[in-house]
Short mmCIF file of C-alpha atoms and ligand atoms in Angstrom, two decimals:
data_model
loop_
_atom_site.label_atom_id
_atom_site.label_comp_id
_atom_site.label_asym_id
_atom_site.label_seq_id
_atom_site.Cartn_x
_atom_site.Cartn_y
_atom_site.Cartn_z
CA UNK A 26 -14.57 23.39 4.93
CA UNK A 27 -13.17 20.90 7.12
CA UNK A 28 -12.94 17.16 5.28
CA UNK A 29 -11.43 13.71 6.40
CA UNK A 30 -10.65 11.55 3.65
CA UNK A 31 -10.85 7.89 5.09
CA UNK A 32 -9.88 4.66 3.75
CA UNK A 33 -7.49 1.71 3.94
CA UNK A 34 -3.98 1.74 3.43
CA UNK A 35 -3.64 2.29 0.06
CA UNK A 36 -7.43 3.87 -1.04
CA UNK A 37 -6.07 7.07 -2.43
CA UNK A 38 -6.32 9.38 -0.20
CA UNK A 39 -3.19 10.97 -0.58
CA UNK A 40 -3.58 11.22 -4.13
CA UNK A 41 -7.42 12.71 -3.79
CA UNK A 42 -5.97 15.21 -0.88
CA UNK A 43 -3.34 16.35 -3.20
CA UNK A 44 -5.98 17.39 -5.59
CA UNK A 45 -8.19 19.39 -2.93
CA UNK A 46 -5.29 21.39 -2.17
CA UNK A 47 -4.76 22.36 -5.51
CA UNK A 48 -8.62 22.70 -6.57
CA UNK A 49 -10.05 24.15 -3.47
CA UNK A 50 -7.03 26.30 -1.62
CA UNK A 51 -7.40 23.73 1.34
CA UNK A 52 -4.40 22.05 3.54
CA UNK A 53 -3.58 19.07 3.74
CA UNK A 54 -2.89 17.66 7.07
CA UNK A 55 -1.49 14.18 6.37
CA UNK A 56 -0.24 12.39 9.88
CA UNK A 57 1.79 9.80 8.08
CA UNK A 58 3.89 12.19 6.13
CA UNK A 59 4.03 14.21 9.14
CA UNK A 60 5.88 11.43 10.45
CA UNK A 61 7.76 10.72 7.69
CA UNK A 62 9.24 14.41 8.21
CA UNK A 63 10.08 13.48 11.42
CA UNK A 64 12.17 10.25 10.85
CA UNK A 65 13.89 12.51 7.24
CA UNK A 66 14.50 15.34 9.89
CA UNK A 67 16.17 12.28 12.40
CA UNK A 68 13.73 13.66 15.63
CA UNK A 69 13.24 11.74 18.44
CA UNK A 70 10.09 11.50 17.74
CA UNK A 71 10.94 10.07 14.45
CA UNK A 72 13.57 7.53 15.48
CA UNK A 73 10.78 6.35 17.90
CA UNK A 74 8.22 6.28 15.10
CA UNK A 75 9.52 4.08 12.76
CA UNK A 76 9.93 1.02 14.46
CA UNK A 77 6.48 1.14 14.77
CA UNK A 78 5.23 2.37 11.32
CA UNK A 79 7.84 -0.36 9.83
CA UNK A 80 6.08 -3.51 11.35
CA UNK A 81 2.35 -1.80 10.74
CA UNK A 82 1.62 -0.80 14.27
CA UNK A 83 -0.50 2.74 15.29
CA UNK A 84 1.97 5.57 16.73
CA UNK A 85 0.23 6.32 20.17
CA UNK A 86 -3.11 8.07 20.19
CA UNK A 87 -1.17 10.96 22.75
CA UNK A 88 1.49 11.56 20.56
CA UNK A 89 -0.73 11.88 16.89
CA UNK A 90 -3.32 13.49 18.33
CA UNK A 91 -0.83 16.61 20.13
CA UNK A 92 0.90 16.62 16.18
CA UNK A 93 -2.55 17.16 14.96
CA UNK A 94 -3.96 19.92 17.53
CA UNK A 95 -0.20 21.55 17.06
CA UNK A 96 -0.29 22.16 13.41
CA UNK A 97 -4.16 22.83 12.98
CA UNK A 98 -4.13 26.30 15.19
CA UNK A 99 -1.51 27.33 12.25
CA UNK A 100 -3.11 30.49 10.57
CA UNK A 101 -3.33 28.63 7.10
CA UNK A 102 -5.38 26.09 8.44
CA UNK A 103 -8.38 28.37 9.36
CA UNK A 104 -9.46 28.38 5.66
CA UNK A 105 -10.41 24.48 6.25
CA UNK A 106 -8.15 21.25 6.11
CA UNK A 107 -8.19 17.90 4.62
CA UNK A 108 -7.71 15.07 7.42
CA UNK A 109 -5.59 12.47 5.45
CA UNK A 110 -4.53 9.37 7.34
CA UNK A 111 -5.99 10.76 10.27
CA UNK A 112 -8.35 9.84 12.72
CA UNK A 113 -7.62 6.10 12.72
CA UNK A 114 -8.99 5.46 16.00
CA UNK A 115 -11.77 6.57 18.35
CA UNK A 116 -9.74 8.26 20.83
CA UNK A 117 -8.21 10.56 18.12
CA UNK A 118 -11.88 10.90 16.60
CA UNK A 119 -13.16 12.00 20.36
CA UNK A 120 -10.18 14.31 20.16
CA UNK A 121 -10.29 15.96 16.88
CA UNK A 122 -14.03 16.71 17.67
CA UNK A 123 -12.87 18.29 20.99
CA UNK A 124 -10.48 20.17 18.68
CA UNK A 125 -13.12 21.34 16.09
CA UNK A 126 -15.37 22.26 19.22
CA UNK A 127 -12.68 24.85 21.16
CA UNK A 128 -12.19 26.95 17.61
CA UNK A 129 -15.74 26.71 16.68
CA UNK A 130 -15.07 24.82 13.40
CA UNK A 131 -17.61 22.24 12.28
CA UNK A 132 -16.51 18.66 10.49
CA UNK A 133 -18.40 19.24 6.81
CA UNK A 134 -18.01 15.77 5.54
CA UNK A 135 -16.19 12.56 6.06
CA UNK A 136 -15.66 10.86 2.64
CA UNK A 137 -14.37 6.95 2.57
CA UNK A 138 -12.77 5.94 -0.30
CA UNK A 139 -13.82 2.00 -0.41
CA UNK A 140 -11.41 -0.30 -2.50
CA UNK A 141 -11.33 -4.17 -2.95
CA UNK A 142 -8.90 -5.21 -0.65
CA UNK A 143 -6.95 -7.48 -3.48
CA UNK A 144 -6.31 -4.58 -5.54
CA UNK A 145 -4.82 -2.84 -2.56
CA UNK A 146 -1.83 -5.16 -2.44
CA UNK A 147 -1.59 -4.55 -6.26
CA UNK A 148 -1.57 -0.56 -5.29
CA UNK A 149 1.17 -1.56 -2.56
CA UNK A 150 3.32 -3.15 -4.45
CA UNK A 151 2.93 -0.45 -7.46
CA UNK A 152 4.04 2.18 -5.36
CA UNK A 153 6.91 0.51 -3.99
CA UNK A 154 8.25 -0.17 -7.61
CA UNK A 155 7.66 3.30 -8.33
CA UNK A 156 8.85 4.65 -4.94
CA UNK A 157 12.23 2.61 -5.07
CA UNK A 158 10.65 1.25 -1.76
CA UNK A 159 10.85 4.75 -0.19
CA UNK A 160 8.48 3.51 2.64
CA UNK A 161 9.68 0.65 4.71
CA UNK A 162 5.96 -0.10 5.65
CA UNK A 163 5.36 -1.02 1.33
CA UNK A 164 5.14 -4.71 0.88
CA UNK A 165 2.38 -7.21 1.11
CA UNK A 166 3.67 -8.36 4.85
CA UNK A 167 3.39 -4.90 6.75
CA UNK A 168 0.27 -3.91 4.51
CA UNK A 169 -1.17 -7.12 6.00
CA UNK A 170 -0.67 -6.11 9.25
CA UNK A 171 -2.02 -2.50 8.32
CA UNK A 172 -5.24 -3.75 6.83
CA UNK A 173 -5.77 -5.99 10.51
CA UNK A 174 -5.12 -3.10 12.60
CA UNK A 175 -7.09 -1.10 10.03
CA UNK A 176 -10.55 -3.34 10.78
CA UNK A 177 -9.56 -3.44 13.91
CA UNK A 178 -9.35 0.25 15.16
CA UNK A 179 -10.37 2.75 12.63
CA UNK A 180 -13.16 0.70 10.74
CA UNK A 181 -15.21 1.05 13.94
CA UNK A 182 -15.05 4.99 12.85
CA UNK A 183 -17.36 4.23 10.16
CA UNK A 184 -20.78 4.05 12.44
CA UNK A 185 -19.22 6.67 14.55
CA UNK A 186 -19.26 9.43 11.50
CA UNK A 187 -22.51 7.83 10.01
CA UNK A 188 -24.12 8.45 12.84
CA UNK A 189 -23.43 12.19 13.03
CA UNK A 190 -24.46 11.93 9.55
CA UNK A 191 -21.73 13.22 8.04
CA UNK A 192 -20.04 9.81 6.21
CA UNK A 193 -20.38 9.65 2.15
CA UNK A 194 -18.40 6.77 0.44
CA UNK A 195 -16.96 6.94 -3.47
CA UNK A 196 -15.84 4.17 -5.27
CA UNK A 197 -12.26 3.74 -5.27
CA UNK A 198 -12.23 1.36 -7.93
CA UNK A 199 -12.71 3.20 -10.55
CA UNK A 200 -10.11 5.60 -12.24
CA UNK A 201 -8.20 8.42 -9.82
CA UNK A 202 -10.33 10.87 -11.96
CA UNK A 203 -13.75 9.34 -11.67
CA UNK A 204 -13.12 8.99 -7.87
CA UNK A 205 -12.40 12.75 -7.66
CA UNK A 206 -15.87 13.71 -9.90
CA UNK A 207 -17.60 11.77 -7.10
CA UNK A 208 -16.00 13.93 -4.29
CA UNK A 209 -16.40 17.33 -6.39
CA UNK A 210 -20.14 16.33 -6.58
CA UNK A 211 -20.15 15.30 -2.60
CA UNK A 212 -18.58 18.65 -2.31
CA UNK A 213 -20.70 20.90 -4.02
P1 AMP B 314 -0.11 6.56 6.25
O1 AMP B 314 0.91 7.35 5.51
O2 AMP B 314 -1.33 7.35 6.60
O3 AMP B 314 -0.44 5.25 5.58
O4 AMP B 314 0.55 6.17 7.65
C1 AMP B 314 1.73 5.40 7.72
C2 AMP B 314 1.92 4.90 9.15
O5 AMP B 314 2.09 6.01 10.04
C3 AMP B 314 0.76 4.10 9.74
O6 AMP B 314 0.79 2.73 9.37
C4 AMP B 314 1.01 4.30 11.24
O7 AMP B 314 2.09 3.52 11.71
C5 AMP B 314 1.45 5.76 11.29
N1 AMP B 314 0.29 6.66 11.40
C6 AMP B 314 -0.14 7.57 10.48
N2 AMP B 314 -1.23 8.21 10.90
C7 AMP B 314 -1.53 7.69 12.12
C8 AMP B 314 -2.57 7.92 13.05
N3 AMP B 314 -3.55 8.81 12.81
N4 AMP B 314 -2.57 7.18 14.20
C9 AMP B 314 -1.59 6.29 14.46
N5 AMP B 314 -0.58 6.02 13.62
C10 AMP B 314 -0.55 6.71 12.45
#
């Protein structure tokens, strides 16, 4: 089963991944953390990532999108992954379903997890406090900038899976345990 768990910065879909891997043996294939083991690790790649993660920019479509393709052809993957974070634009959406395509996988189910954008900037700031402020990309100015460049380039995703008929939504609102009931019952 091959899922992408979509949302704004800040939705949950870390936390709901997490879970999946745990209740249903998948992988998760998160691109931010990828990144985030990049800059810990100090790779190029990393030191050039950053900058741009810091001030709430997209890391280039070439650049996710070869991560991506790298680390799904591992053998654990073949059981069925969880997309977190990733695609966030249509270029990486065109690609991913190239991707699928060449190993004869199918995409099962896009799920968005749909929040109120106010409590996201509570969520933000929560996880900041509770981080230390791990992430540099955690306060209200950068998750501004996130949210814009969210509308702006992965939003436009939304049609795109509906109209492959493959896009279910849950209510992020509501507690991190009611949201994951909704997916288990999206899920089967
Ligand atoms: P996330 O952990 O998913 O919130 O991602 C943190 C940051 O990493 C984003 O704000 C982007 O700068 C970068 N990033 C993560 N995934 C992608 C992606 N699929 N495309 C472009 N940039 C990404």
């Amino acid at each position: 089963m091959n899922i992408i768990l979509f949302g704004a910065p800040g939705a949950g879909k870390g936390t709901q991944a997490k879970r999946l891997v745990t209740g249903r043996g998948l992988v998760q294939l998160s691109s931010g953390d990828m990144l985030r083991s990049a800059i810990a690790a100090g790779t190029d790649l990393g030191l050039r990532a950053k900058e741009i993660m810091d001030r709430g920019d997209l890391v280039s479509d070439d650049i996710i999108v070869g991560m991506i393709a790298a680390r799904i052809d591992d053998d654990d993957c073949a059981n069925g992954v969880i997309l977190d974070g990733f695609p966030r634009t249509v270029a990486q959406a065109h690609a991913l379903d190239e991707m699928l395509d060449s190993k004869g996988l199918a995409l099962d189910c896009v799920i968005e997890i749909k929040v109120d954008e106010a409590a996201l900037f509570a969520r933000i700031e929560n996880r900041a406090a509770e981080t230390g402020g791990a992430r540099g990309d955690d306060n209200v100015d950068t998750l501004r900038k996130r949210l814009a460049v969210y509308h702006e380039n992965t939003a436009p995703l939304l049609p795109y899976y509906a109209d492959k008929g493959v896009l279910k939504t849950v209510d992020g609102m509501n507690s991190i345990d009611e949201a994951a009931s909704q997916i288990d019952r999206i899920l089967g």
